[in-house]
PDB file of C-alpha atoms in Angstrom:
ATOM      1  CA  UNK A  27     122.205  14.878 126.435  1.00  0.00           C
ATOM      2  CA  UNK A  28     120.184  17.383 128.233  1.00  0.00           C
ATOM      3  CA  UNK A  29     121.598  17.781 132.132  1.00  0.00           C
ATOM      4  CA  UNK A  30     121.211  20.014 135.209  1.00  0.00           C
ATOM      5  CA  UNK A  31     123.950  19.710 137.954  1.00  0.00           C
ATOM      6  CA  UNK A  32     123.291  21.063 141.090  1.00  0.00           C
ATOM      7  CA  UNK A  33     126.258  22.017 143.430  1.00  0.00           C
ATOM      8  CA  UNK A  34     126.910  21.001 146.610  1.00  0.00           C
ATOM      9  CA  UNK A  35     124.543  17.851 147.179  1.00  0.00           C
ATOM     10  CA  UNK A  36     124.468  18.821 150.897  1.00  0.00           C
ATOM     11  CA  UNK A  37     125.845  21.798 153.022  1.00  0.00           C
ATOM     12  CA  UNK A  38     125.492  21.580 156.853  1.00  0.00           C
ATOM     13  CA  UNK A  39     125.542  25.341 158.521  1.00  0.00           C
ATOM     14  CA  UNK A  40     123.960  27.243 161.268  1.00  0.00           C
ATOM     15  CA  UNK A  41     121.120  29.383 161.645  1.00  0.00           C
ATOM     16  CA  UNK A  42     122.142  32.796 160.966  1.00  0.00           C
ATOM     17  CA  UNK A  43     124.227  31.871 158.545  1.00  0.00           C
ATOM     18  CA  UNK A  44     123.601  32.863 154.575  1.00  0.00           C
ATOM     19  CA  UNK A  45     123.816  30.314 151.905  1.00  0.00           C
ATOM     20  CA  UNK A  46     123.720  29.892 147.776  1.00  0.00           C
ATOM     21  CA  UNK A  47     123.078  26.880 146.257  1.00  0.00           C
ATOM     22  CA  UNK A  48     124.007  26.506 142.517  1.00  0.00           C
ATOM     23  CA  UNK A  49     122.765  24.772 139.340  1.00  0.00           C
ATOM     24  CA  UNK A  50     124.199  24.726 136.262  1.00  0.00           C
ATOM     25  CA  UNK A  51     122.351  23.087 133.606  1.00  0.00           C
ATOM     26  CA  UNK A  52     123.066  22.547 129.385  1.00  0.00           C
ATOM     27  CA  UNK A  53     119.507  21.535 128.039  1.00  0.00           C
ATOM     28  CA  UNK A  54     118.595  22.104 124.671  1.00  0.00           C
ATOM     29  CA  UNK A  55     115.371  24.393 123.754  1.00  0.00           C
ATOM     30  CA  UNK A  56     115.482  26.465 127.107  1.00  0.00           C
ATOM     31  CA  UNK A  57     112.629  27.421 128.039  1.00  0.00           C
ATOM     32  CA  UNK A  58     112.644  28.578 131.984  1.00  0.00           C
ATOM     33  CA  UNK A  59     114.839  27.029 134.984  1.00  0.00           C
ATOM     34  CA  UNK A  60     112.441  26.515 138.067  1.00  0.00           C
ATOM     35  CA  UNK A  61     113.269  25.859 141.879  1.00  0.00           C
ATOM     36  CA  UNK A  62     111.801  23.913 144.291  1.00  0.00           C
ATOM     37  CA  UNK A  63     112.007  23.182 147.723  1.00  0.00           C
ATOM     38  CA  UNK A  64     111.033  19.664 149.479  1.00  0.00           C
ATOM     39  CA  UNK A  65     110.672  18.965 152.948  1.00  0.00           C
ATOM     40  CA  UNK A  66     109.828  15.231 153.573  1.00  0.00           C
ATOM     41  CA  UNK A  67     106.694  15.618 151.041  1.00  0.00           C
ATOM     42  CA  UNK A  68     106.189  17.164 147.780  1.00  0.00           C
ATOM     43  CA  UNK A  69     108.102  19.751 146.713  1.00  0.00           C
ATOM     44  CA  UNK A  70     106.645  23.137 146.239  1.00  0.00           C
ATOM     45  CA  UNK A  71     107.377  25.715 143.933  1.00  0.00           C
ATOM     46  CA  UNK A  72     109.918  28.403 145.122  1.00  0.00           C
ATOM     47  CA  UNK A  73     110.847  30.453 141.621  1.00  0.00           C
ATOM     48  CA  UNK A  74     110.427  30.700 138.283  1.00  0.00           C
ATOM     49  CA  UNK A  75     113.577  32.004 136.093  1.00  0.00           C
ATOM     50  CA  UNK A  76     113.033  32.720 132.539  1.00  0.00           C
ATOM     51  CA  UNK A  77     115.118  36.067 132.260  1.00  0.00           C
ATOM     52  CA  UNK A  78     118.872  37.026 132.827  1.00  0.00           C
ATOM     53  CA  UNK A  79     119.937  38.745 135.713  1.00  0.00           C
ATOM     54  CA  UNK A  80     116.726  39.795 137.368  1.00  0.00           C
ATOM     55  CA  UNK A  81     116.376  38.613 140.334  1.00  0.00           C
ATOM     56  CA  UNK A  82     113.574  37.191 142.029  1.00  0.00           C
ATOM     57  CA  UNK A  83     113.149  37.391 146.127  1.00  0.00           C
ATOM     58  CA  UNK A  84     110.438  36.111 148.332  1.00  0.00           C
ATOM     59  CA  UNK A  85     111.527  37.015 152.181  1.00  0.00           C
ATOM     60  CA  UNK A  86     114.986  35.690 152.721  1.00  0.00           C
ATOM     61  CA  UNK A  87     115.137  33.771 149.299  1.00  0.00           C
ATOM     62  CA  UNK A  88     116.357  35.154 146.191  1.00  0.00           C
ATOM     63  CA  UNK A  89     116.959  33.543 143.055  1.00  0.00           C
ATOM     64  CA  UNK A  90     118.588  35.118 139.858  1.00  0.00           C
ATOM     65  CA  UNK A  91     119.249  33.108 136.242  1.00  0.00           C
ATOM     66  CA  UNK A  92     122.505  33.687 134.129  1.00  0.00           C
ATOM     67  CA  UNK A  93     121.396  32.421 130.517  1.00  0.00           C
ATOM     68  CA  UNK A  94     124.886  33.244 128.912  1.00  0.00           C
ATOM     69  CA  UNK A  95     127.309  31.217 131.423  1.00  0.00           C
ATOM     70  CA  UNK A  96     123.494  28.187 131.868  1.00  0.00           C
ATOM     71  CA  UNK A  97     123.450  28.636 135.573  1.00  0.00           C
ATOM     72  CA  UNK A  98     121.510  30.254 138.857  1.00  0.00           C
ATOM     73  CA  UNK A  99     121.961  30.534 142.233  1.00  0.00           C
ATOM     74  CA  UNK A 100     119.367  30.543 145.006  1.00  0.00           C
ATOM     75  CA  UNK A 101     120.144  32.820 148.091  1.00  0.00           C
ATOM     76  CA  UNK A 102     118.902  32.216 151.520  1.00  0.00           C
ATOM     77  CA  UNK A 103     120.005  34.701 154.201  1.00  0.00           C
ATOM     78  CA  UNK A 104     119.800  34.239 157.986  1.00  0.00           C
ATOM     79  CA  UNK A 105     119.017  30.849 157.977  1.00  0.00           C
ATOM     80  CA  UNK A 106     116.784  29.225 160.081  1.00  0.00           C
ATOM     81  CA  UNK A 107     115.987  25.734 160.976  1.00  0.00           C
ATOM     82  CA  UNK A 108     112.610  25.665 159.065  1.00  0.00           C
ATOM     83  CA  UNK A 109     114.716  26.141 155.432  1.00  0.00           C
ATOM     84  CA  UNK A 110     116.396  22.530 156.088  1.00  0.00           C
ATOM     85  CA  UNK A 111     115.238  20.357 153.497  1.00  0.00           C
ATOM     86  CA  UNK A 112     116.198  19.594 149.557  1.00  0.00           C
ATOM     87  CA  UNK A 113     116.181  22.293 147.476  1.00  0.00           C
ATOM     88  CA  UNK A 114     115.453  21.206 143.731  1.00  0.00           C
ATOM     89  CA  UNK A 115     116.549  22.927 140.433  1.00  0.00           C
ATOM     90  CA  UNK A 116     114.962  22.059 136.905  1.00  0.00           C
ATOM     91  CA  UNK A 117     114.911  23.356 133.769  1.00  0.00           C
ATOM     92  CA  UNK A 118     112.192  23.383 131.260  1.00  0.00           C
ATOM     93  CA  UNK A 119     113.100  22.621 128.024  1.00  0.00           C
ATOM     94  CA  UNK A 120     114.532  19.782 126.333  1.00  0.00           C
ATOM     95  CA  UNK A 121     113.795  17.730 123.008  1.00  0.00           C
ATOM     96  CA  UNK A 122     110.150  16.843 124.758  1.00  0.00           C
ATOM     97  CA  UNK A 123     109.460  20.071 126.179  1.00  0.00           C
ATOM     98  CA  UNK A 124     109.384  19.180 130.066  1.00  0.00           C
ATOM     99  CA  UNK A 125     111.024  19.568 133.440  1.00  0.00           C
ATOM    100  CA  UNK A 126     115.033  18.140 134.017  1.00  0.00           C
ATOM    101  CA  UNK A 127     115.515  17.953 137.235  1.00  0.00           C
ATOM    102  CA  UNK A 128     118.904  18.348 139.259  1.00  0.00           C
ATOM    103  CA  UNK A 129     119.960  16.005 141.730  1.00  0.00           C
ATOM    104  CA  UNK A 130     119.105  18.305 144.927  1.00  0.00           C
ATOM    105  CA  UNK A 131     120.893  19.836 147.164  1.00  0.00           C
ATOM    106  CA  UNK A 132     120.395  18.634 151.045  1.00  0.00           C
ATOM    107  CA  UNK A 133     120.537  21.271 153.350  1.00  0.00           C
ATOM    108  CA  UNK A 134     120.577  20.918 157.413  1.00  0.00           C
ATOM    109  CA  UNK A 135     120.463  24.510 159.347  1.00  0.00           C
ATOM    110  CA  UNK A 136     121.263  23.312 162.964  1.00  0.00           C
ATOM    111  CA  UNK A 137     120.321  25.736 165.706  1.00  0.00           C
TER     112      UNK A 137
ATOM    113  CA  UNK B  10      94.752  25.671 144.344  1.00  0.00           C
ATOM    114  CA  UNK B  11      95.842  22.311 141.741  1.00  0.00           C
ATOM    115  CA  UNK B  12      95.521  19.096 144.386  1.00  0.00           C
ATOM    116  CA  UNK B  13      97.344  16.375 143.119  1.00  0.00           C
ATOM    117  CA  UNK B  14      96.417  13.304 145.532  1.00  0.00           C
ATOM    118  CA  UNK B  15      98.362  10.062 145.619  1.00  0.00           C
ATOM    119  CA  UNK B  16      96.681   7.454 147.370  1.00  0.00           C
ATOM    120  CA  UNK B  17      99.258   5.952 149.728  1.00  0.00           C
ATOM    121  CA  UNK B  18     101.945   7.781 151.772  1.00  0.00           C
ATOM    122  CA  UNK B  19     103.904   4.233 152.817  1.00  0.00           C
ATOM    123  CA  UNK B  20     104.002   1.118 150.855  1.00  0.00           C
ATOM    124  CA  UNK B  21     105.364  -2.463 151.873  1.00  0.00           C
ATOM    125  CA  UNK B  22     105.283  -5.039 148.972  1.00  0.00           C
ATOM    126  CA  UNK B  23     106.913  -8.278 148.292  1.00  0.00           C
ATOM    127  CA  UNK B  24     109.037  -8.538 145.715  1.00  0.00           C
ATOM    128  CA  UNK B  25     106.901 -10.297 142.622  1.00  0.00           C
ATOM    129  CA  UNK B  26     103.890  -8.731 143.578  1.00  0.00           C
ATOM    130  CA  UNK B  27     101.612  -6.398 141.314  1.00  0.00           C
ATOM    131  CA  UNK B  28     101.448  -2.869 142.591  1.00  0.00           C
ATOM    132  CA  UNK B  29      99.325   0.402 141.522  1.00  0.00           C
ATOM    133  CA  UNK B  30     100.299   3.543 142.847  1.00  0.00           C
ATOM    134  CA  UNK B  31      97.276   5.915 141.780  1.00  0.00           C
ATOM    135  CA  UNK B  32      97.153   9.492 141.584  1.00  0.00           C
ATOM    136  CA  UNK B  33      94.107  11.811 141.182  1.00  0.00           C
ATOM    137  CA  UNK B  34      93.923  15.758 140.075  1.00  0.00           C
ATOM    138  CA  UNK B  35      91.438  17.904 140.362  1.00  0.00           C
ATOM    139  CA  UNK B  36      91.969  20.934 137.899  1.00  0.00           C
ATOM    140  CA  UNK B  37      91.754  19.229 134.242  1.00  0.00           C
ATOM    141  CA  UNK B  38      95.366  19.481 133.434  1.00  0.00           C
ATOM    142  CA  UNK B  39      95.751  17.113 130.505  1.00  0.00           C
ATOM    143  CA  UNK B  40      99.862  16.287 131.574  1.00  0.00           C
ATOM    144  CA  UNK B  41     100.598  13.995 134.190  1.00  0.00           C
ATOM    145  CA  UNK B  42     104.161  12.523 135.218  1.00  0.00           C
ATOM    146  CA  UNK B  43     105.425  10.187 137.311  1.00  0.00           C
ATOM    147  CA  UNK B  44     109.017  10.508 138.655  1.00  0.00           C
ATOM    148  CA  UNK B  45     111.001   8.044 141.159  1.00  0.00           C
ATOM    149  CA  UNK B  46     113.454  10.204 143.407  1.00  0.00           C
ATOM    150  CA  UNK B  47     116.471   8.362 144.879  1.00  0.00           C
ATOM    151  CA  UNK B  48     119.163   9.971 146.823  1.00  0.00           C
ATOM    152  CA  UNK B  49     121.888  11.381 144.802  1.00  0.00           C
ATOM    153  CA  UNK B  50     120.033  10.252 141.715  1.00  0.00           C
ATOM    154  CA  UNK B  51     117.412  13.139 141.825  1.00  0.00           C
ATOM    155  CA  UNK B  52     114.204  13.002 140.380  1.00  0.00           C
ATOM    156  CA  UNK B  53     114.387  11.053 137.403  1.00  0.00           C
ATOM    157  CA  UNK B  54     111.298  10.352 134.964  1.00  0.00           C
ATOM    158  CA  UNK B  55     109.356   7.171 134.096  1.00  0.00           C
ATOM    159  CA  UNK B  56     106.443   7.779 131.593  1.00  0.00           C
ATOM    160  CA  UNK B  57     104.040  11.070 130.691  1.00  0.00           C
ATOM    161  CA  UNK B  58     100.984  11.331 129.563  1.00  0.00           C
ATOM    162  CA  UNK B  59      99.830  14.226 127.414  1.00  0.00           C
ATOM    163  CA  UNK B  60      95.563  13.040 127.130  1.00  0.00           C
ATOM    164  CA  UNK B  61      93.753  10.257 128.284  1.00  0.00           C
ATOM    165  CA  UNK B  62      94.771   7.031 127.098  1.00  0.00           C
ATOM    166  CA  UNK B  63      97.970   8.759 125.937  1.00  0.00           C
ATOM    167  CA  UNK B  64     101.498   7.411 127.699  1.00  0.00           C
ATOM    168  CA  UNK B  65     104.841   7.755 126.511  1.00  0.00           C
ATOM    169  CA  UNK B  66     108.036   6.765 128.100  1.00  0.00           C
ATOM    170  CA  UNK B  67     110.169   8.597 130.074  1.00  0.00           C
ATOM    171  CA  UNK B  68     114.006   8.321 130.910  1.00  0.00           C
ATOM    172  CA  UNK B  69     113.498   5.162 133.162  1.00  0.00           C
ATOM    173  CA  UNK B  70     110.305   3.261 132.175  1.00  0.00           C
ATOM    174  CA  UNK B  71     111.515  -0.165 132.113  1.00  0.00           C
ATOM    175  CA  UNK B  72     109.798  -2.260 134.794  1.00  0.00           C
ATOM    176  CA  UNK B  73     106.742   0.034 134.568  1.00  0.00           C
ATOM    177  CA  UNK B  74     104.160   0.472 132.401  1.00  0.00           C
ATOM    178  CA  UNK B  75     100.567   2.953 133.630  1.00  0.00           C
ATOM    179  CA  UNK B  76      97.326   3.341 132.483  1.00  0.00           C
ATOM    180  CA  UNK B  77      95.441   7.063 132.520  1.00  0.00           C
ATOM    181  CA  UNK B  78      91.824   5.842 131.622  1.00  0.00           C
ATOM    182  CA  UNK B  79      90.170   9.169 132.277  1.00  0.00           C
ATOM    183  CA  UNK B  80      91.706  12.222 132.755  1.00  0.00           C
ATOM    184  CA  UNK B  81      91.593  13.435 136.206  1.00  0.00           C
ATOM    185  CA  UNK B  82      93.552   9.889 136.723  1.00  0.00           C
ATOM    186  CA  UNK B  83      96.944   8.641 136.356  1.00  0.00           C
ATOM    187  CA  UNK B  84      98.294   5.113 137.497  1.00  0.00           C
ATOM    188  CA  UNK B  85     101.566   3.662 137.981  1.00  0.00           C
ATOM    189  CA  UNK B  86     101.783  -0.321 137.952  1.00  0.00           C
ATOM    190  CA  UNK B  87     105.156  -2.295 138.988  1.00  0.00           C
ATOM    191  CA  UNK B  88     103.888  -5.607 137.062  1.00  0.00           C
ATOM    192  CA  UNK B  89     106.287  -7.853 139.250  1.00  0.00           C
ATOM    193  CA  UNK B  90     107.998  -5.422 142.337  1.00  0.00           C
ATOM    194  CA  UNK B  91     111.430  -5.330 142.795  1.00  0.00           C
ATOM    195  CA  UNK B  92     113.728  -4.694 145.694  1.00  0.00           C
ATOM    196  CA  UNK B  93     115.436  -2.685 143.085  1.00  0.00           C
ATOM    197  CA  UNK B  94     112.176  -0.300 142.906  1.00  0.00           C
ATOM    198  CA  UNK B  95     112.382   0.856 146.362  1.00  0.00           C
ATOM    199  CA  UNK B  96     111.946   4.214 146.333  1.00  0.00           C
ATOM    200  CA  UNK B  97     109.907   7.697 147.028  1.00  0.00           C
ATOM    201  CA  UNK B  98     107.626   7.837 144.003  1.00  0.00           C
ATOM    202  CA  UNK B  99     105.807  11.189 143.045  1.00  0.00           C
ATOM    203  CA  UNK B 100     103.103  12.208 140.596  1.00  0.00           C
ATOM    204  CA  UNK B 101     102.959  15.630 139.145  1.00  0.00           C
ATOM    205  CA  UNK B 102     100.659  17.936 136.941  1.00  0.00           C
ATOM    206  CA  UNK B 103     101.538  20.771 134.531  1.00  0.00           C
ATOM    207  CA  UNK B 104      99.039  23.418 133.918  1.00  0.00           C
ATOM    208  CA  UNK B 105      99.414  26.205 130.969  1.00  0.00           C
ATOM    209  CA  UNK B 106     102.618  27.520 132.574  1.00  0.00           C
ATOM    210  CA  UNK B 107     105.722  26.097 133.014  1.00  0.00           C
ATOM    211  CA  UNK B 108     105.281  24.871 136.819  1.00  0.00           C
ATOM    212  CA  UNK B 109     104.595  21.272 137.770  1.00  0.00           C
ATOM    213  CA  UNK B 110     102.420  20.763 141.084  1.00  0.00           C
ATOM    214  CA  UNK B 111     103.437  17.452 142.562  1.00  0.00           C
ATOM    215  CA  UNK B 112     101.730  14.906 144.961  1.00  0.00           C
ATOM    216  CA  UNK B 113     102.594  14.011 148.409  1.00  0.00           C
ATOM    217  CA  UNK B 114     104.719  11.128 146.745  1.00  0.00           C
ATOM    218  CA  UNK B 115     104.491   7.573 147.865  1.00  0.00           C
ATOM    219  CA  UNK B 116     107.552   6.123 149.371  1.00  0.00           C
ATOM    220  CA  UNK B 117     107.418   2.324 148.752  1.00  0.00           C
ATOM    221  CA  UNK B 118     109.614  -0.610 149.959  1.00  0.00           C
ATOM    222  CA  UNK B 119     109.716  -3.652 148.359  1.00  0.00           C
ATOM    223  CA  UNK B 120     110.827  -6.228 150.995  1.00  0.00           C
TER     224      UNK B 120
END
């Protein structure tokens, strides 16, 4: 059965402070692994993986994909209050060909 | 930019009633999904549809069943609501690449 686990399911930490949030996944037909973050609407799109160890950055995110051990990390560094939310991994693939979502990871950055 | 519109933010049934949650896009994808997203659980799929009057089930379907009459449109119906189908409900749209662009969701309570 096609799964993504996404490690911790919430972190609590301070602003300043730098974080990783991890997701391991083991889905047939890989195609790309995709994060998103939600706030308390829709989630929007953060990165798109489809490569091993390049790593993709956008300000204080970065994101990078290890295809031989099926995992990634996302990277945010001096937190602030604005990155609290869920962040979502998924991975695009599977017998049907479309997104498997993790289960989230809730993060709080207190001031 | 894809919009992906779902009609209603909040939601208040009770339980046995007949509810459509509809969703409109406005960029001729032909894939539209509708997830449920419950705390811990994730985002977890209930049917797809690849054309217009296309559906197929997803990983949850059961107590569901939608309609996509034209394309642009894609409608979720709870025949008979249960408390057990409270929950933040989102529509999303895939385009020729691998990202989804997801409505506002709905977040319904069934009382």
């Amino acid at each position: 059965e096609d799964k993504v686990v996404q490690s911790p399911l919430s972190l609590v930490v301070h602003e300043g402070d730098t974080v990783t949030l991890n997701c391991s996944y083991e889905v047939t037909n890989f195609r790309s692994l995709l994060w998103y973050k939600q706030e308390k609407k829709a989630p929007t799109f953060l990165f798109m993986l489809t490569s091993s160890g390049i790593e993709k950055k956008s300000g204080r995110l970065s994101s990078i994909l290890d295809k031989k051990e099926l995992f990634s990390i996302l990277n945010i560094t001096a937190t602030q209050t604005g990155d609290s939310a869920i962040y979502l991994c998924a991975v695009y693939g599977g017998a049907t060909n479309k997104l498997i979502f993790g289960t989230g990871t809730l993060l709080a950055v207190q001031p | 930019d894809v919009k992906v519109t779902q009609s209603s933010r909040y939601l208040v049934k009770r339980t046995g009633e007949k509810v459509f949650l509809e969703c409109v896009q406005d960029m001729d994808h032909e894939n539209m999904f509708w997830y449920r997203q419950d705390p811990g659980l994730g985002l977890r799929l209930i049917y797809f549809s690849y054309d217009v009057k296309m559906k197929e089930k997803g990983d949850i379907p059961e107590g569901y069943s939608v309609s996509r009459e034209k394309k642009e449109r894609f409608s979720l119906i709870l025949e008979s609501a249960s408390t057990n189908q409270t929950s933040m409900y989102l529509c999303a749209t895939k385009g020729v690449n691998y990202g989804y662009t997801f409505g506002s969701g709905t977040r319904l309570t069934v009382v």
